[in-house]
Amino acid sequence: MRTVLYANNQLSSYLRRNFVLCWQSERPVPVVTIDFGDGRVVKRTITGNAAHYVMDHHGNLLDVVPGIYGANAFQRVISGSLRLWSQLQNVSDFKREIIIETYHKVRLKNIRKSWSKDLRTLGIFANVNLKPSRESLAVRAAIRTKSKRGIELPVIRSVQVRKRSAQVHKITTLREKTSQNVWQQIARLHYRDAKLDRGSRSVIEWQNPIQITASKALVESPVARLIRSFEKSLAEDTMRNEYEFHAKIHQWFCDGEAQKGFGYMNERVFREIFLTPANKPLIDLGEAYTGLLGDGLNN
């Protein structure tokens, strides 16, 4: 996050102008230590993940951006959240709910459309109905009668589960068409979104001074190869996080789940999106037999 997003000159300026950033740790991140026995030791984190929660000044959730994104793609996503926030000024609570739900419906539709387009570009058939669904006549009638909104509208919407499950089915169809190899091909279509700017590259170079010194006589430095490899991985992470995981979060907003608050959504994001629930301290890493005393755990 720090290297890709906050070190990016354009994005960091945009964030400072428009957002108040607040950091909170969800759970300790596992750190693996590899001792080569000759004095060399490698320490690195595993299964670490983070999400950006976009909230208004009352703490109401507007969007959740899961995982790592390239700076260009990330700015596009949060600029949409900023426009959503501006639409919510001086509106009633009821209208606010409708505006937020509509925003996420449109976003979900756009993801399906872009994902389908990418698959067609790659010659992969993925035919899903992308026509936007309209609110039923019953819903529109209930909205017009203020006294009935609180009683009738939740009941009417509860019987529309099948329509919403159809939206989920469309995403599932796209996901089934997208293998690991296809994700890599999609990433190549959007490689520009993952390009690191001078600010981010400087951070990586600062973190790898030995490789820079050792490579002065080489045509391409190890750091340059490292950056290029990282950009490829970042492009894939960006597209998968947006198409697969952000789509699921948009659906949660459409279903009114975000109204249950930050705590509920945060727990669900880490449990269902990142697969690292807070109630599993070992994240299933201790479920395989190692042949070591106490499974190699040092308490």
PDB file of C-alpha atoms in Angstrom:
ATOM      1  CA  MET A   1       0.000   0.000   0.000  1.00  0.00           C
ATOM      2  CA  ARG A   2       2.654   2.502   1.048  1.00  0.00           C
ATOM      3  CA  THR A   3       4.860   1.818  -1.948  1.00  0.00           C
ATOM      4  CA  VAL A   4       2.160   1.595  -4.618  1.00  0.00           C
ATOM      5  CA  LEU A   5      -0.452   4.098  -3.448  1.00  0.00           C
ATOM      6  CA  TYR A   6       0.809   6.561  -0.863  1.00  0.00           C
ATOM      7  CA  ALA A   7       4.202   7.049  -2.535  1.00  0.00           C
ATOM      8  CA  ASN A   8       2.545   7.843  -5.878  1.00  0.00           C
ATOM      9  CA  ASN A   9       2.907  11.600  -6.351  1.00  0.00           C
ATOM     10  CA  GLN A  10      -0.407  12.256  -8.100  1.00  0.00           C
ATOM     11  CA  LEU A  11      -2.481   9.966  -5.892  1.00  0.00           C
ATOM     12  CA  SER A  12      -0.983  11.131  -2.600  1.00  0.00           C
ATOM     13  CA  SER A  13      -1.784  14.731  -3.543  1.00  0.00           C
ATOM     14  CA  TYR A  14      -5.349  13.744  -4.467  1.00  0.00           C
ATOM     15  CA  LEU A  15      -5.830  11.914  -1.164  1.00  0.00           C
ATOM     16  CA  ARG A  16      -4.547  14.846   0.891  1.00  0.00           C
ATOM     17  CA  ARG A  17      -6.915  17.252  -0.855  1.00  0.00           C
ATOM     18  CA  ASN A  18     -10.051  15.134  -0.584  1.00  0.00           C
ATOM     19  CA  PHE A  19      -9.792  12.570   2.219  1.00  0.00           C
ATOM     20  CA  VAL A  20      -8.808  12.210   5.859  1.00  0.00           C
ATOM     21  CA  LEU A  21      -6.818   8.988   6.148  1.00  0.00           C
ATOM     22  CA  CYS A  22      -7.125   6.850   9.269  1.00  0.00           C
ATOM     23  CA  TRP A  23      -5.306   3.546   9.767  1.00  0.00           C
ATOM     24  CA  GLN A  24      -6.495   0.652  11.923  1.00  0.00           C
ATOM     25  CA  SER A  25      -5.006  -2.824  12.381  1.00  0.00           C
ATOM     26  CA  GLU A  26      -7.464  -5.684  12.020  1.00  0.00           C
ATOM     27  CA  ARG A  27      -5.173  -8.484  13.193  1.00  0.00           C
ATOM     28  CA  PRO A  28      -1.456  -9.244  13.534  1.00  0.00           C
ATOM     29  CA  VAL A  29       0.023 -10.320  10.196  1.00  0.00           C
ATOM     30  CA  PRO A  30       1.952 -13.638  10.260  1.00  0.00           C
ATOM     31  CA  VAL A  31       5.697 -13.261   9.718  1.00  0.00           C
ATOM     32  CA  VAL A  32       7.720 -16.178   8.344  1.00  0.00           C
ATOM     33  CA  THR A  33      11.432 -16.403   9.179  1.00  0.00           C
ATOM     34  CA  ILE A  34      13.719 -18.507   6.963  1.00  0.00           C
ATOM     35  CA  ASP A  35      17.139 -19.167   8.489  1.00  0.00           C
ATOM     36  CA  PHE A  36      19.637 -20.474   5.910  1.00  0.00           C
ATOM     37  CA  GLY A  37      22.038 -21.575   8.686  1.00  0.00           C
ATOM     38  CA  ASP A  38      24.945 -19.495   7.373  1.00  0.00           C
ATOM     39  CA  GLY A  39      23.991 -16.168   8.880  1.00  0.00           C
ATOM     40  CA  ARG A  40      21.493 -15.270   6.180  1.00  0.00           C
ATOM     41  CA  VAL A  41      17.922 -14.804   7.377  1.00  0.00           C
ATOM     42  CA  VAL A  42      14.826 -13.881   5.375  1.00  0.00           C
ATOM     43  CA  LYS A  43      11.824 -12.414   7.177  1.00  0.00           C
ATOM     44  CA  ARG A  44       8.602 -11.616   5.376  1.00  0.00           C
ATOM     45  CA  THR A  45       4.887 -11.365   6.020  1.00  0.00           C
ATOM     46  CA  ILE A  46       2.326 -13.755   4.545  1.00  0.00           C
ATOM     47  CA  THR A  47      -1.456 -13.550   4.071  1.00  0.00           C
ATOM     48  CA  GLY A  48      -1.369  -9.846   4.876  1.00  0.00           C
ATOM     49  CA  ASN A  49      -4.198  -7.818   3.381  1.00  0.00           C
ATOM     50  CA  ALA A  50      -5.885  -4.471   3.719  1.00  0.00           C
ATOM     51  CA  ALA A  51      -9.005  -2.662   2.593  1.00  0.00           C
ATOM     52  CA  HIS A  52      -9.900   1.001   2.228  1.00  0.00           C
ATOM     53  CA  TYR A  53     -13.232   1.942   3.791  1.00  0.00           C
ATOM     54  CA  VAL A  54     -14.696   5.144   2.366  1.00  0.00           C
ATOM     55  CA  MET A  55     -16.915   6.858   4.950  1.00  0.00           C
ATOM     56  CA  ASP A  56     -18.650  10.179   5.385  1.00  0.00           C
ATOM     57  CA  HIS A  57     -18.018  12.430   8.397  1.00  0.00           C
ATOM     58  CA  HIS A  58     -20.653  10.500  10.388  1.00  0.00           C
ATOM     59  CA  GLY A  59     -18.861   7.183   9.837  1.00  0.00           C
ATOM     60  CA  ASN A  60     -21.432   5.863   7.358  1.00  0.00           C
ATOM     61  CA  LEU A  61     -19.939   3.515   4.779  1.00  0.00           C
ATOM     62  CA  LEU A  62     -19.993   4.619   1.150  1.00  0.00           C
ATOM     63  CA  ASP A  63     -17.706   1.969  -0.349  1.00  0.00           C
ATOM     64  CA  VAL A  64     -15.056  -0.617   0.472  1.00  0.00           C
ATOM     65  CA  VAL A  65     -12.053  -1.051  -1.822  1.00  0.00           C
ATOM     66  CA  PRO A  66     -10.536  -4.510  -1.185  1.00  0.00           C
ATOM     67  CA  GLY A  67      -6.841  -5.294  -1.421  1.00  0.00           C
ATOM     68  CA  ILE A  68      -4.120  -3.663  -3.472  1.00  0.00           C
ATOM     69  CA  TYR A  69      -4.755  -1.661  -6.657  1.00  0.00           C
ATOM     70  CA  GLY A  70      -2.533   0.145  -9.102  1.00  0.00           C
ATOM     71  CA  ALA A  71      -2.536   3.872  -8.343  1.00  0.00           C
ATOM     72  CA  ASN A  72      -4.424   4.871 -11.513  1.00  0.00           C
ATOM     73  CA  ALA A  73      -7.181   2.312 -10.965  1.00  0.00           C
ATOM     74  CA  PHE A  74      -7.419   3.152  -7.259  1.00  0.00           C
ATOM     75  CA  GLN A  75      -7.876   6.856  -7.947  1.00  0.00           C
ATOM     76  CA  ARG A  76     -10.656   6.114 -10.437  1.00  0.00           C
ATOM     77  CA  VAL A  77     -12.480   4.020  -7.852  1.00  0.00           C
ATOM     78  CA  ILE A  78     -12.257   6.468  -4.961  1.00  0.00           C
ATOM     79  CA  SER A  79     -13.087   9.439  -7.191  1.00  0.00           C
ATOM     80  CA  GLY A  80     -16.401   7.678  -7.781  1.00  0.00           C
ATOM     81  CA  SER A  81     -16.884   7.478  -4.011  1.00  0.00           C
ATOM     82  CA  LEU A  82     -16.156  11.189  -3.755  1.00  0.00           C
ATOM     83  CA  ARG A  83     -18.830  11.960  -6.344  1.00  0.00           C
ATOM     84  CA  LEU A  84     -21.234   9.719  -4.425  1.00  0.00           C
ATOM     85  CA  TRP A  85     -20.502  11.671  -1.237  1.00  0.00           C
ATOM     86  CA  SER A  86     -21.275  14.965  -2.990  1.00  0.00           C
ATOM     87  CA  GLN A  87     -24.666  13.609  -4.118  1.00  0.00           C
ATOM     88  CA  LEU A  88     -25.582  12.744  -0.530  1.00  0.00           C
ATOM     89  CA  GLN A  89     -25.352  16.262   0.844  1.00  0.00           C
ATOM     90  CA  ASN A  90     -28.602  17.634   2.314  1.00  0.00           C
ATOM     91  CA  VAL A  91     -30.785  14.663   1.376  1.00  0.00           C
ATOM     92  CA  SER A  92     -33.168  12.659   3.544  1.00  0.00           C
ATOM     93  CA  ASP A  93     -32.106   9.340   5.047  1.00  0.00           C
ATOM     94  CA  PHE A  94     -34.481   7.513   2.718  1.00  0.00           C
ATOM     95  CA  LYS A  95     -33.185   9.225  -0.420  1.00  0.00           C
ATOM     96  CA  ARG A  96     -29.647   8.643   0.797  1.00  0.00           C
ATOM     97  CA  GLU A  97     -30.295   4.895   0.913  1.00  0.00           C
ATOM     98  CA  ILE A  98     -31.651   4.931  -2.643  1.00  0.00           C
ATOM     99  CA  ILE A  99     -28.705   6.979  -3.975  1.00  0.00           C
ATOM    100  CA  ILE A 100     -26.134   4.637  -2.411  1.00  0.00           C
ATOM    101  CA  GLU A 101     -27.925   1.525  -3.663  1.00  0.00           C
ATOM    102  CA  THR A 102     -28.216   2.977  -7.177  1.00  0.00           C
ATOM    103  CA  TYR A 103     -24.529   3.898  -7.206  1.00  0.00           C
ATOM    104  CA  HIS A 104     -23.469   0.356  -6.364  1.00  0.00           C
ATOM    105  CA  LYS A 105     -25.926  -1.170  -8.842  1.00  0.00           C
ATOM    106  CA  VAL A 106     -24.368   0.911 -11.609  1.00  0.00           C
ATOM    107  CA  ARG A 107     -20.863   0.005 -10.461  1.00  0.00           C
ATOM    108  CA  LEU A 108     -21.738  -3.679 -10.406  1.00  0.00           C
ATOM    109  CA  LYS A 109     -23.198  -3.465 -13.896  1.00  0.00           C
ATOM    110  CA  ASN A 110     -20.075  -1.659 -15.164  1.00  0.00           C
ATOM    111  CA  ILE A 111     -17.824  -4.355 -13.715  1.00  0.00           C
ATOM    112  CA  ARG A 112     -19.818  -7.092 -15.449  1.00  0.00           C
ATOM    113  CA  LYS A 113     -19.696  -5.146 -18.689  1.00  0.00           C
ATOM    114  CA  SER A 114     -15.922  -4.549 -18.525  1.00  0.00           C
ATOM    115  CA  TRP A 115     -15.204  -8.123 -17.463  1.00  0.00           C
ATOM    116  CA  SER A 116     -17.291  -9.502 -20.332  1.00  0.00           C
ATOM    117  CA  LYS A 117     -15.573  -7.164 -22.782  1.00  0.00           C
ATOM    118  CA  ASP A 118     -12.137  -8.337 -21.639  1.00  0.00           C
ATOM    119  CA  LEU A 119     -13.120 -11.980 -22.081  1.00  0.00           C
ATOM    120  CA  ARG A 120     -14.449 -11.280 -25.575  1.00  0.00           C
ATOM    121  CA  THR A 121     -11.221  -9.447 -26.423  1.00  0.00           C
ATOM    122  CA  LEU A 122      -9.340 -12.585 -25.393  1.00  0.00           C
ATOM    123  CA  GLY A 123     -11.640 -14.753 -27.510  1.00  0.00           C
ATOM    124  CA  ILE A 124     -13.403 -16.284 -24.517  1.00  0.00           C
ATOM    125  CA  PHE A 125     -17.164 -16.600 -24.787  1.00  0.00           C
ATOM    126  CA  ALA A 126     -19.016 -15.233 -21.761  1.00  0.00           C
ATOM    127  CA  ASN A 127     -22.550 -14.227 -22.670  1.00  0.00           C
ATOM    128  CA  VAL A 128     -24.411 -12.645 -19.750  1.00  0.00           C
ATOM    129  CA  ASN A 129     -27.428 -10.371 -19.854  1.00  0.00           C
ATOM    130  CA  LEU A 130     -26.154  -6.884 -19.094  1.00  0.00           C
ATOM    131  CA  LYS A 131     -29.434  -5.007 -19.369  1.00  0.00           C
ATOM    132  CA  PRO A 132     -29.974  -2.878 -16.241  1.00  0.00           C
ATOM    133  CA  SER A 133     -32.832  -4.096 -14.098  1.00  0.00           C
ATOM    134  CA  ARG A 134     -35.524  -1.597 -13.148  1.00  0.00           C
ATOM    135  CA  GLU A 135     -37.267  -1.385  -9.818  1.00  0.00           C
ATOM    136  CA  SER A 136     -40.544  -3.265  -9.951  1.00  0.00           C
ATOM    137  CA  LEU A 137     -43.846  -1.401 -10.164  1.00  0.00           C
ATOM    138  CA  ALA A 138     -44.577  -2.393  -6.562  1.00  0.00           C
ATOM    139  CA  VAL A 139     -41.324  -0.841  -5.329  1.00  0.00           C
ATOM    140  CA  ARG A 140     -41.921   2.394  -7.239  1.00  0.00           C
ATOM    141  CA  ALA A 141     -45.465   2.583  -5.899  1.00  0.00           C
ATOM    142  CA  ALA A 142     -44.280   2.098  -2.317  1.00  0.00           C
ATOM    143  CA  ILE A 143     -41.632   4.803  -2.731  1.00  0.00           C
ATOM    144  CA  ARG A 144     -44.264   7.314  -3.829  1.00  0.00           C
ATOM    145  CA  THR A 145     -46.328   6.804  -0.678  1.00  0.00           C
ATOM    146  CA  LYS A 146     -44.250   8.121   2.197  1.00  0.00           C
ATOM    147  CA  SER A 147     -46.366   6.579   4.958  1.00  0.00           C
ATOM    148  CA  LYS A 148     -45.930   3.104   3.443  1.00  0.00           C
ATOM    149  CA  ARG A 149     -42.197   3.214   2.829  1.00  0.00           C
ATOM    150  CA  GLY A 150     -41.080   1.970   6.220  1.00  0.00           C
ATOM    151  CA  ILE A 151     -43.554  -0.934   6.283  1.00  0.00           C
ATOM    152  CA  GLU A 152     -44.089  -2.016   2.685  1.00  0.00           C
ATOM    153  CA  LEU A 153     -40.746  -1.333   1.035  1.00  0.00           C
ATOM    154  CA  PRO A 154     -38.668  -3.811   3.106  1.00  0.00           C
ATOM    155  CA  VAL A 155     -41.315  -6.495   2.532  1.00  0.00           C
ATOM    156  CA  ILE A 156     -41.482  -5.883  -1.220  1.00  0.00           C
ATOM    157  CA  ARG A 157     -37.714  -5.893  -1.582  1.00  0.00           C
ATOM    158  CA  SER A 158     -37.404  -9.074   0.446  1.00  0.00           C
ATOM    159  CA  VAL A 159     -39.381 -10.968  -2.202  1.00  0.00           C
ATOM    160  CA  GLN A 160     -36.972  -9.807  -4.912  1.00  0.00           C
ATOM    161  CA  VAL A 161     -34.214 -12.115  -3.732  1.00  0.00           C
ATOM    162  CA  ARG A 162     -34.460 -14.183  -6.905  1.00  0.00           C
ATOM    163  CA  LYS A 163     -33.779 -11.130  -9.059  1.00  0.00           C
ATOM    164  CA  ARG A 164     -30.711 -10.269  -7.005  1.00  0.00           C
ATOM    165  CA  SER A 165     -29.500 -13.861  -7.049  1.00  0.00           C
ATOM    166  CA  ALA A 166     -29.609 -13.609 -10.849  1.00  0.00           C
ATOM    167  CA  GLN A 167     -27.169 -10.693 -10.643  1.00  0.00           C
ATOM    168  CA  VAL A 168     -24.860 -12.845  -8.523  1.00  0.00           C
ATOM    169  CA  HIS A 169     -25.203 -15.661 -11.083  1.00  0.00           C
ATOM    170  CA  LYS A 170     -23.905 -13.357 -13.835  1.00  0.00           C
ATOM    171  CA  ILE A 171     -20.742 -12.640 -11.853  1.00  0.00           C
ATOM    172  CA  THR A 172     -20.400 -16.349 -11.081  1.00  0.00           C
ATOM    173  CA  THR A 173     -20.596 -17.120 -14.817  1.00  0.00           C
ATOM    174  CA  LEU A 174     -17.784 -14.672 -15.525  1.00  0.00           C
ATOM    175  CA  ARG A 175     -15.697 -16.061 -12.675  1.00  0.00           C
ATOM    176  CA  GLU A 176     -16.061 -19.606 -14.006  1.00  0.00           C
ATOM    177  CA  LYS A 177     -14.723 -18.446 -17.379  1.00  0.00           C
ATOM    178  CA  THR A 178     -11.699 -16.781 -15.775  1.00  0.00           C
ATOM    179  CA  SER A 179      -8.926 -19.230 -14.908  1.00  0.00           C
ATOM    180  CA  GLN A 180      -5.582 -18.206 -13.421  1.00  0.00           C
ATOM    181  CA  ASN A 181      -4.126 -18.021 -16.912  1.00  0.00           C
ATOM    182  CA  VAL A 182      -7.011 -15.816 -18.061  1.00  0.00           C
ATOM    183  CA  TRP A 183      -6.491 -13.464 -15.102  1.00  0.00           C
ATOM    184  CA  GLN A 184      -2.915 -12.997 -16.292  1.00  0.00           C
ATOM    185  CA  GLN A 185      -4.144 -12.196 -19.796  1.00  0.00           C
ATOM    186  CA  ILE A 186      -6.702  -9.708 -18.452  1.00  0.00           C
ATOM    187  CA  ALA A 187      -3.921  -8.093 -16.422  1.00  0.00           C
ATOM    188  CA  ARG A 188      -1.929  -7.515 -19.606  1.00  0.00           C
ATOM    189  CA  LEU A 189      -4.906  -5.655 -21.088  1.00  0.00           C
ATOM    190  CA  HIS A 190      -4.807  -3.238 -18.141  1.00  0.00           C
ATOM    191  CA  TYR A 191      -1.061  -3.085 -17.559  1.00  0.00           C
ATOM    192  CA  ARG A 192      -0.988   0.722 -17.679  1.00  0.00           C
ATOM    193  CA  ASP A 193      -3.083   0.886 -14.508  1.00  0.00           C
ATOM    194  CA  ALA A 194      -0.275  -0.865 -12.639  1.00  0.00           C
ATOM    195  CA  LYS A 195       2.662   1.244 -13.842  1.00  0.00           C
ATOM    196  CA  LEU A 196       4.630   2.702 -10.950  1.00  0.00           C
ATOM    197  CA  ASP A 197       5.471   6.394 -11.029  1.00  0.00           C
ATOM    198  CA  ARG A 198       8.797   7.944 -10.060  1.00  0.00           C
ATOM    199  CA  GLY A 199       7.763   8.238  -6.413  1.00  0.00           C
ATOM    200  CA  SER A 200       6.938   4.538  -6.039  1.00  0.00           C
ATOM    201  CA  ARG A 201      10.025   3.468  -7.976  1.00  0.00           C
ATOM    202  CA  SER A 202      12.196   5.592  -5.682  1.00  0.00           C
ATOM    203  CA  VAL A 203      10.847   3.761  -2.639  1.00  0.00           C
ATOM    204  CA  ILE A 204      11.696   0.370  -4.182  1.00  0.00           C
ATOM    205  CA  GLU A 205      15.183   1.570  -5.124  1.00  0.00           C
ATOM    206  CA  TRP A 206      15.708   2.880  -1.588  1.00  0.00           C
ATOM    207  CA  GLN A 207      14.634  -0.503  -0.196  1.00  0.00           C
ATOM    208  CA  ASN A 208      17.107  -2.362  -2.461  1.00  0.00           C
ATOM    209  CA  PRO A 209      20.393  -0.379  -2.377  1.00  0.00           C
ATOM    210  CA  ILE A 210      22.616  -3.474  -2.629  1.00  0.00           C
ATOM    211  CA  GLN A 211      21.043  -4.553  -5.922  1.00  0.00           C
ATOM    212  CA  ILE A 212      21.494  -1.062  -7.368  1.00  0.00           C
ATOM    213  CA  THR A 213      25.210  -0.952  -6.424  1.00  0.00           C
ATOM    214  CA  ALA A 214      25.857  -4.437  -7.786  1.00  0.00           C
ATOM    215  CA  SER A 215      24.181  -3.760 -11.117  1.00  0.00           C
ATOM    216  CA  LYS A 216      25.913  -0.638 -12.420  1.00  0.00           C
ATOM    217  CA  ALA A 217      27.688  -2.577 -15.162  1.00  0.00           C
ATOM    218  CA  LEU A 218      24.572  -4.466 -16.249  1.00  0.00           C
ATOM    219  CA  VAL A 219      22.308  -3.503 -19.131  1.00  0.00           C
ATOM    220  CA  GLU A 220      19.220  -3.996 -16.961  1.00  0.00           C
ATOM    221  CA  SER A 221      19.506  -3.768 -13.201  1.00  0.00           C
ATOM    222  CA  PRO A 222      17.978  -6.370 -10.876  1.00  0.00           C
ATOM    223  CA  VAL A 223      15.809  -3.581  -9.458  1.00  0.00           C
ATOM    224  CA  ALA A 224      14.419  -2.820 -12.921  1.00  0.00           C
ATOM    225  CA  ARG A 225      13.525  -6.491 -13.351  1.00  0.00           C
ATOM    226  CA  LEU A 226      12.044  -6.504  -9.854  1.00  0.00           C
ATOM    227  CA  ILE A 227       9.859  -3.492 -10.671  1.00  0.00           C
ATOM    228  CA  ARG A 228       8.693  -4.979 -13.964  1.00  0.00           C
ATOM    229  CA  SER A 229       7.792  -8.260 -12.269  1.00  0.00           C
ATOM    230  CA  PHE A 230       6.006  -6.411  -9.482  1.00  0.00           C
ATOM    231  CA  GLU A 231       3.979  -4.372 -11.977  1.00  0.00           C
ATOM    232  CA  LYS A 232       2.790  -7.579 -13.661  1.00  0.00           C
ATOM    233  CA  SER A 233       1.646  -8.991 -10.329  1.00  0.00           C
ATOM    234  CA  LEU A 234       0.070  -5.669  -9.383  1.00  0.00           C
ATOM    235  CA  ALA A 235      -1.918  -5.553 -12.633  1.00  0.00           C
ATOM    236  CA  GLU A 236      -3.340  -9.000 -11.917  1.00  0.00           C
ATOM    237  CA  ASP A 237      -4.159  -8.118  -8.299  1.00  0.00           C
ATOM    238  CA  THR A 238      -5.850  -4.908  -9.439  1.00  0.00           C
ATOM    239  CA  MET A 239      -8.157  -6.601 -11.908  1.00  0.00           C
ATOM    240  CA  ARG A 240      -9.015  -9.523  -9.661  1.00  0.00           C
ATOM    241  CA  ASN A 241      -9.729  -7.260  -6.699  1.00  0.00           C
ATOM    242  CA  GLU A 242     -11.948  -5.010  -8.812  1.00  0.00           C
ATOM    243  CA  TYR A 243     -13.764  -7.587 -10.925  1.00  0.00           C
ATOM    244  CA  GLU A 244     -14.211 -10.406  -8.429  1.00  0.00           C
ATOM    245  CA  PHE A 245     -13.995  -8.992  -4.915  1.00  0.00           C
ATOM    246  CA  HIS A 246     -15.194  -5.414  -5.346  1.00  0.00           C
ATOM    247  CA  ALA A 247     -18.154  -6.777  -7.303  1.00  0.00           C
ATOM    248  CA  LYS A 248     -19.115  -8.895  -4.301  1.00  0.00           C
ATOM    249  CA  ILE A 249     -18.907  -5.834  -2.046  1.00  0.00           C
ATOM    250  CA  HIS A 250     -21.063  -3.802  -4.449  1.00  0.00           C
ATOM    251  CA  GLN A 251     -23.662  -6.573  -4.166  1.00  0.00           C
ATOM    252  CA  TRP A 252     -23.547  -6.317  -0.375  1.00  0.00           C
ATOM    253  CA  PHE A 253     -24.267  -2.599  -0.631  1.00  0.00           C
ATOM    254  CA  CYS A 254     -27.151  -3.310  -3.012  1.00  0.00           C
ATOM    255  CA  ASP A 255     -28.532  -5.763  -0.450  1.00  0.00           C
ATOM    256  CA  GLY A 256     -28.344  -3.150   2.315  1.00  0.00           C
ATOM    257  CA  GLU A 257     -25.635  -5.015   4.235  1.00  0.00           C
ATOM    258  CA  ALA A 258     -23.497  -1.886   4.696  1.00  0.00           C
ATOM    259  CA  GLN A 259     -26.217  -0.354   6.858  1.00  0.00           C
ATOM    260  CA  LYS A 260     -25.174  -2.814   9.576  1.00  0.00           C
ATOM    261  CA  GLY A 261     -22.067  -0.702  10.098  1.00  0.00           C
ATOM    262  CA  PHE A 262     -18.307  -0.760   9.775  1.00  0.00           C
ATOM    263  CA  GLY A 263     -17.710  -3.552  12.300  1.00  0.00           C
ATOM    264  CA  TYR A 264     -20.031  -5.954  10.503  1.00  0.00           C
ATOM    265  CA  MET A 265     -18.660  -5.150   7.042  1.00  0.00           C
ATOM    266  CA  ASN A 266     -15.047  -5.290   8.179  1.00  0.00           C
ATOM    267  CA  GLU A 267     -15.529  -8.711   9.754  1.00  0.00           C
ATOM    268  CA  ARG A 268     -17.236  -9.945   6.612  1.00  0.00           C
ATOM    269  CA  VAL A 269     -14.556  -8.547   4.280  1.00  0.00           C
ATOM    270  CA  PHE A 270     -11.760 -10.297   6.154  1.00  0.00           C
ATOM    271  CA  ARG A 271     -13.747 -13.506   6.527  1.00  0.00           C
ATOM    272  CA  GLU A 272     -15.250 -13.842   3.026  1.00  0.00           C
ATOM    273  CA  ILE A 273     -13.026 -11.739   0.769  1.00  0.00           C
ATOM    274  CA  PHE A 274      -9.563 -12.186   2.298  1.00  0.00           C
ATOM    275  CA  LEU A 275     -10.290 -15.550   3.992  1.00  0.00           C
ATOM    276  CA  THR A 276      -8.454 -14.400   7.132  1.00  0.00           C
ATOM    277  CA  PRO A 277     -11.116 -14.295   9.865  1.00  0.00           C
ATOM    278  CA  ALA A 278     -10.065 -12.778  13.172  1.00  0.00           C
ATOM    279  CA  ASN A 279     -11.230 -15.872  15.084  1.00  0.00           C
ATOM    280  CA  LYS A 280      -8.595 -18.062  13.372  1.00  0.00           C
ATOM    281  CA  PRO A 281      -5.239 -16.879  14.750  1.00  0.00           C
ATOM    282  CA  LEU A 282      -3.248 -19.456  12.732  1.00  0.00           C
ATOM    283  CA  ILE A 283      -5.331 -18.957   9.549  1.00  0.00           C
ATOM    284  CA  ASP A 284      -5.296 -22.758   9.043  1.00  0.00           C
ATOM    285  CA  LEU A 285      -1.503 -22.725   8.698  1.00  0.00           C
ATOM    286  CA  GLY A 286      -1.272 -25.304  11.472  1.00  0.00           C
ATOM    287  CA  GLU A 287      -3.650 -27.843   9.942  1.00  0.00           C
ATOM    288  CA  ALA A 288      -0.989 -29.780   7.995  1.00  0.00           C
ATOM    289  CA  TYR A 289       1.223 -32.378   9.669  1.00  0.00           C
ATOM    290  CA  THR A 290       4.835 -31.170   9.805  1.00  0.00           C
ATOM    291  CA  GLY A 291       6.590 -33.971  11.688  1.00  0.00           C
ATOM    292  CA  LEU A 292       7.924 -31.349  14.118  1.00  0.00           C
ATOM    293  CA  LEU A 293       7.387 -31.239  17.854  1.00  0.00           C
ATOM    294  CA  GLY A 294       4.344 -29.091  18.557  1.00  0.00           C
ATOM    295  CA  ASP A 295       3.963 -28.549  14.790  1.00  0.00           C
ATOM    296  CA  GLY A 296       7.034 -26.328  14.939  1.00  0.00           C
ATOM    297  CA  LEU A 297       5.190 -23.664  16.910  1.00  0.00           C
ATOM    298  CA  ASN A 298       7.357 -21.680  19.291  1.00  0.00           C
ATOM    299  CA  ASN A 299       5.210 -20.033  21.946  1.00  0.00           C
TER     300      ASN A 299
END
